XYZ file of C-alpha atoms in Angstrom:
643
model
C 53.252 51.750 -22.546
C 52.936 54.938 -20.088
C 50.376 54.805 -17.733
C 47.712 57.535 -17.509
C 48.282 59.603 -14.143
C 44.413 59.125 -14.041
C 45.119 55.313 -13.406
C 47.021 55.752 -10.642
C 44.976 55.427 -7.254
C 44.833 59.400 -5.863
C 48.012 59.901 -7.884
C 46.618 63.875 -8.289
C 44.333 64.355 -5.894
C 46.109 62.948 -3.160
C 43.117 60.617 -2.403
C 42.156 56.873 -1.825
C 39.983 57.349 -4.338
C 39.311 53.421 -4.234
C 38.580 53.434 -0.615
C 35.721 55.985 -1.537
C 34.484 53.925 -4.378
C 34.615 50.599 -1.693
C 32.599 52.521 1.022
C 30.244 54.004 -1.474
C 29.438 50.829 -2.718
C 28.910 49.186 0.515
C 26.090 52.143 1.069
C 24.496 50.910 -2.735
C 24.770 47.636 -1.456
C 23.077 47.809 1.812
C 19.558 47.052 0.048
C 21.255 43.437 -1.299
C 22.218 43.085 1.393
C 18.657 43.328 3.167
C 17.690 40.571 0.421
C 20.313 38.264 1.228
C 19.727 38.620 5.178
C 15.679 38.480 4.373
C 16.720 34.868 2.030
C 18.855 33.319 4.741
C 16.291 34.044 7.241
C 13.393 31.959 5.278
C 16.214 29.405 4.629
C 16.574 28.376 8.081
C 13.133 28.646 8.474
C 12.188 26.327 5.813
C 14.528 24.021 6.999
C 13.227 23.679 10.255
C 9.403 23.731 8.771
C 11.149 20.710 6.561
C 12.256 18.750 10.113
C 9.253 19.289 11.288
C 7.176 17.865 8.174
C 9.519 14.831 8.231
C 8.341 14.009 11.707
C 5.204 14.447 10.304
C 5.581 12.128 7.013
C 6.361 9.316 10.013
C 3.673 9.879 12.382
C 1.130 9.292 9.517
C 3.328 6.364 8.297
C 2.610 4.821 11.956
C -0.566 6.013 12.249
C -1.738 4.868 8.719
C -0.821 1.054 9.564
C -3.111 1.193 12.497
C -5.979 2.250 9.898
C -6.598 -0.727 8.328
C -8.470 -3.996 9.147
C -5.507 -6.563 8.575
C -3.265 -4.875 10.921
C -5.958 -5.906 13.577
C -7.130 -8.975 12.982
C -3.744 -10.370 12.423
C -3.026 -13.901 13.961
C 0.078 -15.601 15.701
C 0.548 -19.086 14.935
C 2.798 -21.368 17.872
C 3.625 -25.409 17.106
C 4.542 -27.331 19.763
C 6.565 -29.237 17.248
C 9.842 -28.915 15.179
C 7.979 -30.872 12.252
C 4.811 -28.665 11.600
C 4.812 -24.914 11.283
C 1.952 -23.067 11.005
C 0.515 -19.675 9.574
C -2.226 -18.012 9.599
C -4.092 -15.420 7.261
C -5.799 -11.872 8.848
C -8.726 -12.431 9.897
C -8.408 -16.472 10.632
C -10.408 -17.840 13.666
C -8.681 -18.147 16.661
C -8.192 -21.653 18.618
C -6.141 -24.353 18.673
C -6.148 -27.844 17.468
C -3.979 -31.062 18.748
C -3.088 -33.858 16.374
C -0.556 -36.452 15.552
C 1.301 -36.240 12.323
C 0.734 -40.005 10.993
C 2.951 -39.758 7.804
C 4.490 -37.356 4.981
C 3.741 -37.175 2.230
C 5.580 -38.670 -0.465
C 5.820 -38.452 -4.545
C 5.790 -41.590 -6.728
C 9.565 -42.899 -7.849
C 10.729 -45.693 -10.162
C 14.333 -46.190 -11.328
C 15.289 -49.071 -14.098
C 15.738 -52.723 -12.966
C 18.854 -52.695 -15.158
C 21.959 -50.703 -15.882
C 23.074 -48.896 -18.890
C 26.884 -48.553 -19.843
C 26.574 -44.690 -20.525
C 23.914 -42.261 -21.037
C 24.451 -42.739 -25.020
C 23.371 -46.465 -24.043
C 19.665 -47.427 -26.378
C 16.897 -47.584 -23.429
C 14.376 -48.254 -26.170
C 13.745 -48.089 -30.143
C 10.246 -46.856 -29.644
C 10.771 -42.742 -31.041
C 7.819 -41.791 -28.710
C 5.742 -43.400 -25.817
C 2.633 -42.391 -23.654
C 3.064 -41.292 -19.835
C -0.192 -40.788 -18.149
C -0.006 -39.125 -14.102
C -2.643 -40.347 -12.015
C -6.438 -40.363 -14.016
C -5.120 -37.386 -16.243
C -4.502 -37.655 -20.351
C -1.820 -39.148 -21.796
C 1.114 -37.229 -22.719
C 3.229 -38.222 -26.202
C 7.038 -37.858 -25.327
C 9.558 -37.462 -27.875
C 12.178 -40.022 -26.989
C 14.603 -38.887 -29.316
C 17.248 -41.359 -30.665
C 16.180 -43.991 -27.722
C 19.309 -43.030 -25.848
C 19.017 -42.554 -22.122
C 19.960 -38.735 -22.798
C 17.614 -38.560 -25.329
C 14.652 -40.306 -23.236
C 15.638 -38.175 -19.828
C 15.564 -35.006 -22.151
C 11.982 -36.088 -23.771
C 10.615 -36.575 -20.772
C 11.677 -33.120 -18.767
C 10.714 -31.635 -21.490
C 7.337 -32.777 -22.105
C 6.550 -31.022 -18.648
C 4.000 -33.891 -17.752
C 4.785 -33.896 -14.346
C 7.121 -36.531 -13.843
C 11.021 -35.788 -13.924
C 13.577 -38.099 -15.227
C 17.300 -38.185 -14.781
C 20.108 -40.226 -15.314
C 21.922 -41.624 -12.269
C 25.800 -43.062 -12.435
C 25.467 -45.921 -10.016
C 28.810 -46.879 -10.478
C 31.680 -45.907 -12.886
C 30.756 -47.165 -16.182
C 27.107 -48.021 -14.541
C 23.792 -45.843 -14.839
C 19.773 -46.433 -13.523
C 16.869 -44.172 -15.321
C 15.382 -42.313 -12.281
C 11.435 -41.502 -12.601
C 10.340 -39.550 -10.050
C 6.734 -37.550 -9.767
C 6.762 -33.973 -9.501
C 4.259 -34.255 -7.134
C 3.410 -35.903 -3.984
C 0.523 -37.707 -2.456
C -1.858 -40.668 -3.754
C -2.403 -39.613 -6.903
C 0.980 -38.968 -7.979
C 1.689 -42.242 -9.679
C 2.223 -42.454 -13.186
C 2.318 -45.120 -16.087
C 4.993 -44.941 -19.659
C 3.744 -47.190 -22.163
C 4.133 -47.801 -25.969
C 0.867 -48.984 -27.009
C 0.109 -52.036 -25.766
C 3.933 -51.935 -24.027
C 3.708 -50.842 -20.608
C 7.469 -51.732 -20.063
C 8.969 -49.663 -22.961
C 12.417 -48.832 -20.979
C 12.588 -52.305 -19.896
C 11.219 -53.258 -16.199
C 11.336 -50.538 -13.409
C 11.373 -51.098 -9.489
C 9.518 -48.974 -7.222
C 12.163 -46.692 -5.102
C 9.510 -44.714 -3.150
C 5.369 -45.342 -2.966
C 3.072 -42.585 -3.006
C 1.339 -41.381 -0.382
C -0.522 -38.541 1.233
C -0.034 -36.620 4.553
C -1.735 -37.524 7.107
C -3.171 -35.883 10.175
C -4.649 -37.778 13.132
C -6.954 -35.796 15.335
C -8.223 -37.085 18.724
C -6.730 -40.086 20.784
C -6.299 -43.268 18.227
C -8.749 -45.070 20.992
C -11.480 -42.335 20.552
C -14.598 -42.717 19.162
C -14.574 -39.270 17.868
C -10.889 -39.724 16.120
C -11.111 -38.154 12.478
C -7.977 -37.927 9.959
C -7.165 -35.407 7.850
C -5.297 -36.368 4.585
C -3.626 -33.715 1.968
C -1.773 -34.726 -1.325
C 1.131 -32.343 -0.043
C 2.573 -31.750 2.797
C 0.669 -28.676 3.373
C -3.066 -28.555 5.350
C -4.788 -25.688 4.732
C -7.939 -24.894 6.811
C -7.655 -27.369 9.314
C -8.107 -24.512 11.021
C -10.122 -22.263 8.905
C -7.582 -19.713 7.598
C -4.987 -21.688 8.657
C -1.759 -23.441 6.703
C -0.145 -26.309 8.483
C 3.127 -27.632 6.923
C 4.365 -30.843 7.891
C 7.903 -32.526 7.597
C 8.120 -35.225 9.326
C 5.834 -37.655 11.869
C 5.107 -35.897 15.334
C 2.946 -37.255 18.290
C 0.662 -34.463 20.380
C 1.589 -31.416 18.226
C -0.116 -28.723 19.466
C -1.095 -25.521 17.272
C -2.344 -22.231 19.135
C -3.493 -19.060 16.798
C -4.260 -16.256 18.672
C -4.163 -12.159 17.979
C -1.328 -10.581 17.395
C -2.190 -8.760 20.172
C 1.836 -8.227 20.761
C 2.568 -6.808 16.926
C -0.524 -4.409 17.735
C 1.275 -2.993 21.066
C 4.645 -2.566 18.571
C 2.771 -1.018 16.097
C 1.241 1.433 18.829
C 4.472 2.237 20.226
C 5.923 2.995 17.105
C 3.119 5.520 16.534
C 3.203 7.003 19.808
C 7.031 7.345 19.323
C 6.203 9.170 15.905
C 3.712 11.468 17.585
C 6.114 12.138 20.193
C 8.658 12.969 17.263
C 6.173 15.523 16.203
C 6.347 17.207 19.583
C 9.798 17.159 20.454
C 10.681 18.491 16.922
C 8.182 21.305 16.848
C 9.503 22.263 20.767
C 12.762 22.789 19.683
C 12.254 24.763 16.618
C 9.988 27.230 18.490
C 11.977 27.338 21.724
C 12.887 31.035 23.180
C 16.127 31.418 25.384
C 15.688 34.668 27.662
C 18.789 34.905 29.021
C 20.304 34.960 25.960
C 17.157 36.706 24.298
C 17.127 34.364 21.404
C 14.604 32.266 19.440
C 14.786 28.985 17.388
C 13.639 29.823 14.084
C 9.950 29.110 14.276
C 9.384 30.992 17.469
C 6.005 32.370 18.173
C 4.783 30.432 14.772
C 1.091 29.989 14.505
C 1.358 27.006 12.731
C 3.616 25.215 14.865
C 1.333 26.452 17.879
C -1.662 24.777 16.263
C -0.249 21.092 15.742
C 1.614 20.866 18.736
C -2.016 21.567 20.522
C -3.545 19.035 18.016
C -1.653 16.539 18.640
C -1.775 17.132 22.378
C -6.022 17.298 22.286
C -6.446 13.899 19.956
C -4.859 11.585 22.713
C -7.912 12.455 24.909
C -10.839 12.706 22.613
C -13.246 10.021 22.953
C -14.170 8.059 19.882
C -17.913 7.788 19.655
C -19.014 5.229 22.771
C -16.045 3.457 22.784
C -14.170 6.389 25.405
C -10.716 7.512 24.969
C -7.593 5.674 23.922
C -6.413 5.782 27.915
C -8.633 2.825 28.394
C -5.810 1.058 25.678
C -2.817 2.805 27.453
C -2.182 5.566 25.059
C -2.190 8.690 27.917
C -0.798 12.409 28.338
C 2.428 12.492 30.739
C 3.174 16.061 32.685
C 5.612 16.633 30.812
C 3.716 16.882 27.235
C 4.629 13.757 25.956
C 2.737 11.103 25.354
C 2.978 7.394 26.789
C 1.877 4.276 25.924
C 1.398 1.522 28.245
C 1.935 -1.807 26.485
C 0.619 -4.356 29.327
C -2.154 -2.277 29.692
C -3.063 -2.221 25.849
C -2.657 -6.044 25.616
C -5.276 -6.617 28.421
C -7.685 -3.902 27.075
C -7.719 -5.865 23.537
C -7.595 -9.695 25.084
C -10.882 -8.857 27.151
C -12.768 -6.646 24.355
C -11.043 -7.190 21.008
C -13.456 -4.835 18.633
C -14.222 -1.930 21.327
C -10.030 -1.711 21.755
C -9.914 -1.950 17.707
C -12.195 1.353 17.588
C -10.500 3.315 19.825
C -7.871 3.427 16.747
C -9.914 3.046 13.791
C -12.078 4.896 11.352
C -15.538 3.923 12.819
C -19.182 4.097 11.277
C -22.223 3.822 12.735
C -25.514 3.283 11.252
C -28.786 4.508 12.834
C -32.314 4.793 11.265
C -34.439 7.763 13.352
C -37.456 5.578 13.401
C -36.418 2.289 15.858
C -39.076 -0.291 12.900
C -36.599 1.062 10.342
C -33.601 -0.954 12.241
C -33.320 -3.504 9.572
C -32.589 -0.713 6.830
C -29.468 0.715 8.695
C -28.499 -3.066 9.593
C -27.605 -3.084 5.295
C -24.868 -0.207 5.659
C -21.458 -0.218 7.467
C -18.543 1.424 7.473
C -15.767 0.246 4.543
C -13.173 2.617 4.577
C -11.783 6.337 5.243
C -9.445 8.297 4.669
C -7.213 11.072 6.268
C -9.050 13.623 4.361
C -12.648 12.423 5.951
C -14.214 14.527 8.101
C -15.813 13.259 11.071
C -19.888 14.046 11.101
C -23.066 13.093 11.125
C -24.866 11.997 7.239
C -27.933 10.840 5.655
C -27.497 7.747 3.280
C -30.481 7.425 1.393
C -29.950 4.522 -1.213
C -32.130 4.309 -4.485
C -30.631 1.633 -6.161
C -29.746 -2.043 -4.236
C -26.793 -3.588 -6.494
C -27.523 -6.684 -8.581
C -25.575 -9.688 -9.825
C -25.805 -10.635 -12.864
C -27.945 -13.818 -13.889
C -29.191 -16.103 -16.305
C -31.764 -18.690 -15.653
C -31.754 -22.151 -17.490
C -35.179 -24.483 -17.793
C -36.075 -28.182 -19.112
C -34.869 -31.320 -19.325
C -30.900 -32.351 -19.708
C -30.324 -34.161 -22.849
C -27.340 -36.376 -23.095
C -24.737 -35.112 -25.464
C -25.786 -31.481 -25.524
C -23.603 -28.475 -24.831
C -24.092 -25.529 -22.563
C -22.272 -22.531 -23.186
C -21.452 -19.613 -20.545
C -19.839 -16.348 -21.515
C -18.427 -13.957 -19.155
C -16.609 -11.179 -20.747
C -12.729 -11.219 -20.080
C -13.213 -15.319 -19.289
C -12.564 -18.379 -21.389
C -16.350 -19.489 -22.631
C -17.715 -22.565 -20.457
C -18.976 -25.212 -22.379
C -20.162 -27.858 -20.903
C -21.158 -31.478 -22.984
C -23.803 -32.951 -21.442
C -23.476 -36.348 -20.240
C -25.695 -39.474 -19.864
C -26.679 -39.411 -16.465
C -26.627 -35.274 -16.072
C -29.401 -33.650 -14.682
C -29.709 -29.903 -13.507
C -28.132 -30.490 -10.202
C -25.071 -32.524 -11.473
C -24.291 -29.590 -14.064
C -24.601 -27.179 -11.468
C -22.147 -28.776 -9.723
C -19.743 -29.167 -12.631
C -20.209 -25.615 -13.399
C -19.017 -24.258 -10.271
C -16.150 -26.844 -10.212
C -15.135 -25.267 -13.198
C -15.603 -21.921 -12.298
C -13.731 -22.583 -9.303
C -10.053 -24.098 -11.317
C -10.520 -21.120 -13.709
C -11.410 -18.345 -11.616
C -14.573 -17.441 -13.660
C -16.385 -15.700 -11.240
C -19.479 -17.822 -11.465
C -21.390 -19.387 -9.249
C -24.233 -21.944 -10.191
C -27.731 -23.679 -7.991
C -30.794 -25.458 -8.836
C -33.929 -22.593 -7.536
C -36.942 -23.706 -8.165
C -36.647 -26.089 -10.439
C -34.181 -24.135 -12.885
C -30.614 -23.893 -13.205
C -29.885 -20.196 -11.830
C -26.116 -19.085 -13.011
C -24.959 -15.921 -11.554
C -21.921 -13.629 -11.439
C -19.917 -13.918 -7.922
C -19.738 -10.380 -7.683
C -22.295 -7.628 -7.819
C -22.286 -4.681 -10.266
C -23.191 -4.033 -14.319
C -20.133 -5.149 -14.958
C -19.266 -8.365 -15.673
C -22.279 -9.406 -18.052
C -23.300 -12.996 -18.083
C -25.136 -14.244 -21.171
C -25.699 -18.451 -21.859
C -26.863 -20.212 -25.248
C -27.493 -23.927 -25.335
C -28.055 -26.562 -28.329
C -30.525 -28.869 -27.168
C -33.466 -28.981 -25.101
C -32.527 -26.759 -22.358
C -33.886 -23.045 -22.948
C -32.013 -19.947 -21.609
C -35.389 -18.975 -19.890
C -34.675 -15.400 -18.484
C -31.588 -13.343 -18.694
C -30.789 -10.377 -15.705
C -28.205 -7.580 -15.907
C -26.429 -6.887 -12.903
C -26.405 -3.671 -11.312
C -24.518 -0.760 -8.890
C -25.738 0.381 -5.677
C -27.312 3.416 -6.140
C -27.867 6.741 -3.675
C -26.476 9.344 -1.797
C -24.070 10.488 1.028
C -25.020 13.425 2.941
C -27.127 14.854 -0.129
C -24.320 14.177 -2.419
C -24.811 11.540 -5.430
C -22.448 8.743 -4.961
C -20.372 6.137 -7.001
C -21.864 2.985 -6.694
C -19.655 0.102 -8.051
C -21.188 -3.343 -6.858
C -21.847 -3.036 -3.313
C -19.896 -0.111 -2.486
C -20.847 3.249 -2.865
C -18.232 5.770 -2.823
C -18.360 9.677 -2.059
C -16.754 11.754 -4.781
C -13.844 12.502 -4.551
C -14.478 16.496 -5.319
C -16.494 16.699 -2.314
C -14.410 18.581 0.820
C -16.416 16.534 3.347
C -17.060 13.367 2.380
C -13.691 12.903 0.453
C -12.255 9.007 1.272
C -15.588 7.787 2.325
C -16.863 4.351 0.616
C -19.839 2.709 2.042
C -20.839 -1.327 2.181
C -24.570 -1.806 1.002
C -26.154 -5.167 1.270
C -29.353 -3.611 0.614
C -32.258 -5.909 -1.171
C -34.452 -4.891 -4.099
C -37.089 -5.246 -1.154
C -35.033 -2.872 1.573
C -34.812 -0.099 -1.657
C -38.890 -1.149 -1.727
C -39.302 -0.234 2.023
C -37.144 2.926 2.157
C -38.615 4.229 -0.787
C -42.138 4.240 0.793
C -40.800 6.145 4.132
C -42.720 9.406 4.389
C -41.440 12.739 3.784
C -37.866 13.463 4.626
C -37.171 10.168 5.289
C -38.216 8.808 2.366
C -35.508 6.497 0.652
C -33.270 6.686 4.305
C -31.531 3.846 5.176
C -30.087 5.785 8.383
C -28.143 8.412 9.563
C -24.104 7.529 9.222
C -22.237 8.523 12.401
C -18.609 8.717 11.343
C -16.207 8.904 14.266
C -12.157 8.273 13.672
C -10.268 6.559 16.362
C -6.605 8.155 17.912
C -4.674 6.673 14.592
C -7.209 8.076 12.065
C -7.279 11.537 13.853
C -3.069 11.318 13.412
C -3.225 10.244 10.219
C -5.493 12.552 9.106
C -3.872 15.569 11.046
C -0.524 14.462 9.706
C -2.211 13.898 6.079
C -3.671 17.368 6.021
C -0.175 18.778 6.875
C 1.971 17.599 4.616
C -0.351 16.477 1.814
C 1.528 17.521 -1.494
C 0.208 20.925 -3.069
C -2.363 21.268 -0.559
C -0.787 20.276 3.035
C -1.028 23.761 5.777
C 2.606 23.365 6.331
C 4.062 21.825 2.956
C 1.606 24.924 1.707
C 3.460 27.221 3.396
C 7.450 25.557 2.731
C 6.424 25.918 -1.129
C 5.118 29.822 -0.113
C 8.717 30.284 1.160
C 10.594 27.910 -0.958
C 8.970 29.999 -3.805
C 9.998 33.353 -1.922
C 13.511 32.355 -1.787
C 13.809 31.934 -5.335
C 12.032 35.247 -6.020
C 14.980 36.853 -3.628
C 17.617 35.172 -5.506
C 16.557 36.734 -8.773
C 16.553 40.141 -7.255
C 19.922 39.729 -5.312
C 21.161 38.397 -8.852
C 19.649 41.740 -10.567
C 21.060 44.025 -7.875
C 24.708 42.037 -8.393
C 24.705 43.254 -12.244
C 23.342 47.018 -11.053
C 26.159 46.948 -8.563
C 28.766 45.978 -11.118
C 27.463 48.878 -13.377
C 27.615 51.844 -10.144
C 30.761 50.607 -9.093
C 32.148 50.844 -13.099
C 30.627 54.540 -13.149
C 32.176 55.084 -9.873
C 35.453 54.600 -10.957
C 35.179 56.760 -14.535
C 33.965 59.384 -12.554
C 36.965 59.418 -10.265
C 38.717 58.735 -12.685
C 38.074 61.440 -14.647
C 38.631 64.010 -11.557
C 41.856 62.723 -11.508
C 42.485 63.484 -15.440
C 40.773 66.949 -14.942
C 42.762 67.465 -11.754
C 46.218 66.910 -13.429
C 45.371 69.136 -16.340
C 44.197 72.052 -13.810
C 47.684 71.354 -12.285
C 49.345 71.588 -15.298
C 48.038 74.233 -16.203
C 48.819 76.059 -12.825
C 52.235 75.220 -13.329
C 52.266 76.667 -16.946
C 50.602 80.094 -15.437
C 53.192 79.756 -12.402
C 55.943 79.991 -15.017
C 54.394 82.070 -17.138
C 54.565 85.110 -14.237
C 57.616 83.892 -13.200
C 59.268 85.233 -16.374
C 57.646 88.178 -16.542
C 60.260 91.546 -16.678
C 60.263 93.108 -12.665
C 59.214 96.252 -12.633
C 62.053 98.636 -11.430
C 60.238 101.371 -10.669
């Protein structure tokens, strides 16, 4: 196929006519290429607001722990002894207690006085028999074909707290094993077939139950007590407290103290973040002026402001309680921040709560009239949030909250059956028996509450049986019905705190009232109100602007709130300042790339009409040349004129 002389590259005119179209199209690109310089730029920029907001995500991580009540009242447990370990729950009274460990405790065990030949040997021709554990109900086990495999697999599987098993002696030679699945003095257990106690032939005691047993004091003391537990597990002994025990011990010692050590690791971790924070945002805004060059974020605002933030919160004073220096948290010359661990640990031994609150959210309550005390005694602090804002507000409360309660009158007749509904809860019933009176069902009401978790609590009160709901609030109800003489006398909803925060109507739900979460200022904030029926009484006849004031709420963060909260309000998703701003850029980057993808398909386009139109110069180029030639030989053979 012939080529057209137009195809060939400045074949007529003598011309690169491709370098022309190249540097052409490097002018028509020069406004791409502004976009693509412009979307690198905010690339590196984003990833350096991205380092810095993952310095960020940590600090609050630290600071957050430090925010809560467990973290601070945590305990460390020490034993003195190999054979008892010890832990303790937040919050558990400190102290120590010294005791000897007298015995373990052990489970009940029987194995068969005789042997069986296999475990297809007959142990007994009864199909089922009766095992009762300790004063429970007997239990029917299927014994199957009377085999020993059949009578070790009835048994397991009728889950009635003994475990059986079949163990070869000898070759040829094999002992039933009864064992009780649990320990202490209670754990024994009797098989029988009617009037057959001895249905699998005579058994011999292997191991006698027993419980654990503590021995506090010197055994000559007169003040000696012991402590006994079915297991081999105290708890309370110390209140809040879980002793386990394997084996007998003389003068075991058990300290539980404040983790006052944890704390100082869990400050140093968030002084480590903060100084994260600081070293991170330093080197993204750093200017070099010999070499006249910035780190990406140079001169940022942004970056300006949370450096200085975090810099000002280590020596702001939280309410009375002074600044977090006095716990070893201090500014070094060189803008970083230290922490001084010794320090911290002696602050916190010798004041505990005032060391806590140089951390903490904290809320005080004060009433502006000194006789109104007892009001703003009703309201504390319960929690906060990284999105509270520190201030001064009225609670005025309208409402106390109410359990719910039901009131039962007259005389207990044998035989008869109360009845107690709680929504969401198996119905009580209790039979009444013989020698029952108010007190005695009282009693057996809140033992039954207690194994299934009711939520119930029961007293005699003058003269009638009161029932109420542990916790306070309209929800659950409570309702009761008897059959017999006993009258469900009175009947009493329960109720939600009721007022406001600041002006603002609150959440109540129980004791707590929470500020909505819609509200800018208050957002986070959840209040603890004990307040009586009476208290709402006396508030409610306060004069004028005061009327219905339980006091004036003085909320005051400590050094881990103010991080959290600076950190929160950073990088907060949708909403942060600086993960605001990444998703401002982010969003700008993606805009570029849809306009430096547009320009790529108007580039292609000029750069195709470049080359026609050269292209075409070069067709109308030969023909003009071609033609000159024609003309050129055209006068060339033209007759000379000889004059």
């Amino acid at each position: 196929m012939a080529t057209s002389l137009s195809s060939v590259d400045g074949l007529i005119s003598g011309m690169s006519t491709s370098t022309v179209i190249s540097q052409l199209m490097q002018i028509e690109k020069a406004p791409q290429d502004r976009l693509v310089a412009q979307q690198s730029t905010l690339g590196t920029k984003v990833n350096s607001y991205q380092r810095v907001n993952s310095k960020l995500v940590a600090l609050q991580s630290a600071a957050d722990k430090l925010t809560h009540t467990e973290t601070w009242t945590a305990r460390s447990t020490t034993s003195s002894s190999s054979s008892v370990s010890a832990t303790a729950t937040s919050g558990a009274l400190t102290g120590s207690v010294t005791f000897d460990v007298q015995q373990v405790a052990k489970a009940q065990a029987y194995v068969s006085n005789g042997t069986f030949s296999s475990t297809s040997a007959i142990v007994t021709t009864s199909p089922s028999v009766t095992l009762t554990k300790g004063s429970g109900s007997p239990v029917t086990v299927n014994t199957g074909d009377g085999s020993l495999a059949g009578v070790v697999a009835g048994i397991n599987a009728a889950n009635a707290g003994v475990r059986a098993s079949a163990v070869q002696v000898a070759p040829g030679s094999f002992r039933l094993q009864l064992t009780s699945t649990t320990t202490g003095a209670d754990s024994d257990f009797v098989i029988a077939d009617g009037a057959n106690t001895t249905p699998f032939g005579a058994l011999d005691e292997t191991v006698h139950r027993q419980d654990a047993s503590l021995l506090v004091g010197d055994p000559l003391s007169a003040g000696k007590y012991t402590v006994t537990s079915h297991s081999n597990t105290f708890a309370d002994v110390l209140p809040g407290v879980t002793l386990t025990v394997t084996a007998p011990a003389t003068a075991v010692t058990v300290d539980v103290t404040p983790a006052s050590s944890n704390l100082a690791d869990s400050v140093q971790a968030m002084v480590t973040a903060a100084n994260g924070v600081l070293t991170e945002i330093k080197a993204q805004t750093k200017y070099d002026p010999t070499t006249k060059t910035g780190a990406p974020l140079v001169g940022d605002s942004l970056m300006r402001s949370l450096q200085s933030q975090v810099l000002s919160m280590v020596t702001q004073t939280t309410g009375s309680s002074g600044s977090a220096a006095k716990a070893g948290v201090q500014l070094a010359q060189d803008g970083t921040i230290t922490f001084d661990a010794a320090k911290f640990q002696t602050a916190f031994a010798a004041d505990p709560a005032g060391t806590t609150a140089l951390f903490m959210p904290v809320g005080t309550m004060a009433h502006p009239d000194p006789a109104q005390s007892a009001l703003a005694s009703k309201v504390r602090l319960l929690t906060a949030n990284d999105q509270t804002v520190p201030g001064v507000y009225d609670v005025k409360i309208t409402g106390a909250a109410r359990q719910a309660r039901v009131e039962v009158s007259g005389t207990v007749t044998p035989g008869e059956t109360l009845t107690i509904n709680v929504p969401g809860k198996t119905a009580l019933a209790l039979t009444a028996g013989p020698s029952d009176d108010l007190a005695s069902l009282a009693v057996r009401i809140n033992d039954a509450a207690a194994t299934g978790s009711l939520g119930i609590v029961a007293r005699v009160e003058s003269g009638k049986l009161e029932i109420r709901t542990s916790g306070y609030g309209a929800t659950p109800t409570l309702t009761a019905s008897t059959n017999g003489a006993l009258a469900v006398s009175s009947t009493y909803a329960g109720a939600d705190v009721a007022g406001s925060i600041n002006g603002v109507i609150s959440v109540g739900s129980g004791q707590v009232l929470v500020a909505p979460l819609t509200d800018n200022t208050l957002h986070g904030l959840a209040l603890l109100v004990t307040a009586s029926d009476a208290d709402v009484a006396t508030a409610a006849g306060l004069a004028g602007a005061q009327q219905n004031l339980f006091g004036k709420f003085t909320y005051a963060p400590g050094l881990a709130q103010r991080f959290d909260s600076l950190a929160g309000d950073a990088v907060r998703t949708g909403t942060g300042r600086l993960t605001s701003v990444i998703t401002g850029d982010q969003n700008e980057i993606d805009s570029l790339d849809l306009r430096i993808t547009d320009w790529d398909s108007r580039l292609a386009l000029k750069e195709a009409n470049y080359r026609t139109q050269y292209a075409n110069l070069e067709t109308a180029l030969g023909k003009l040349k071609s033609q000159s030639t024609w003309l050129s030989g055209q006068i060339s053979s033209l007759p000379t004129s000889t004059g």
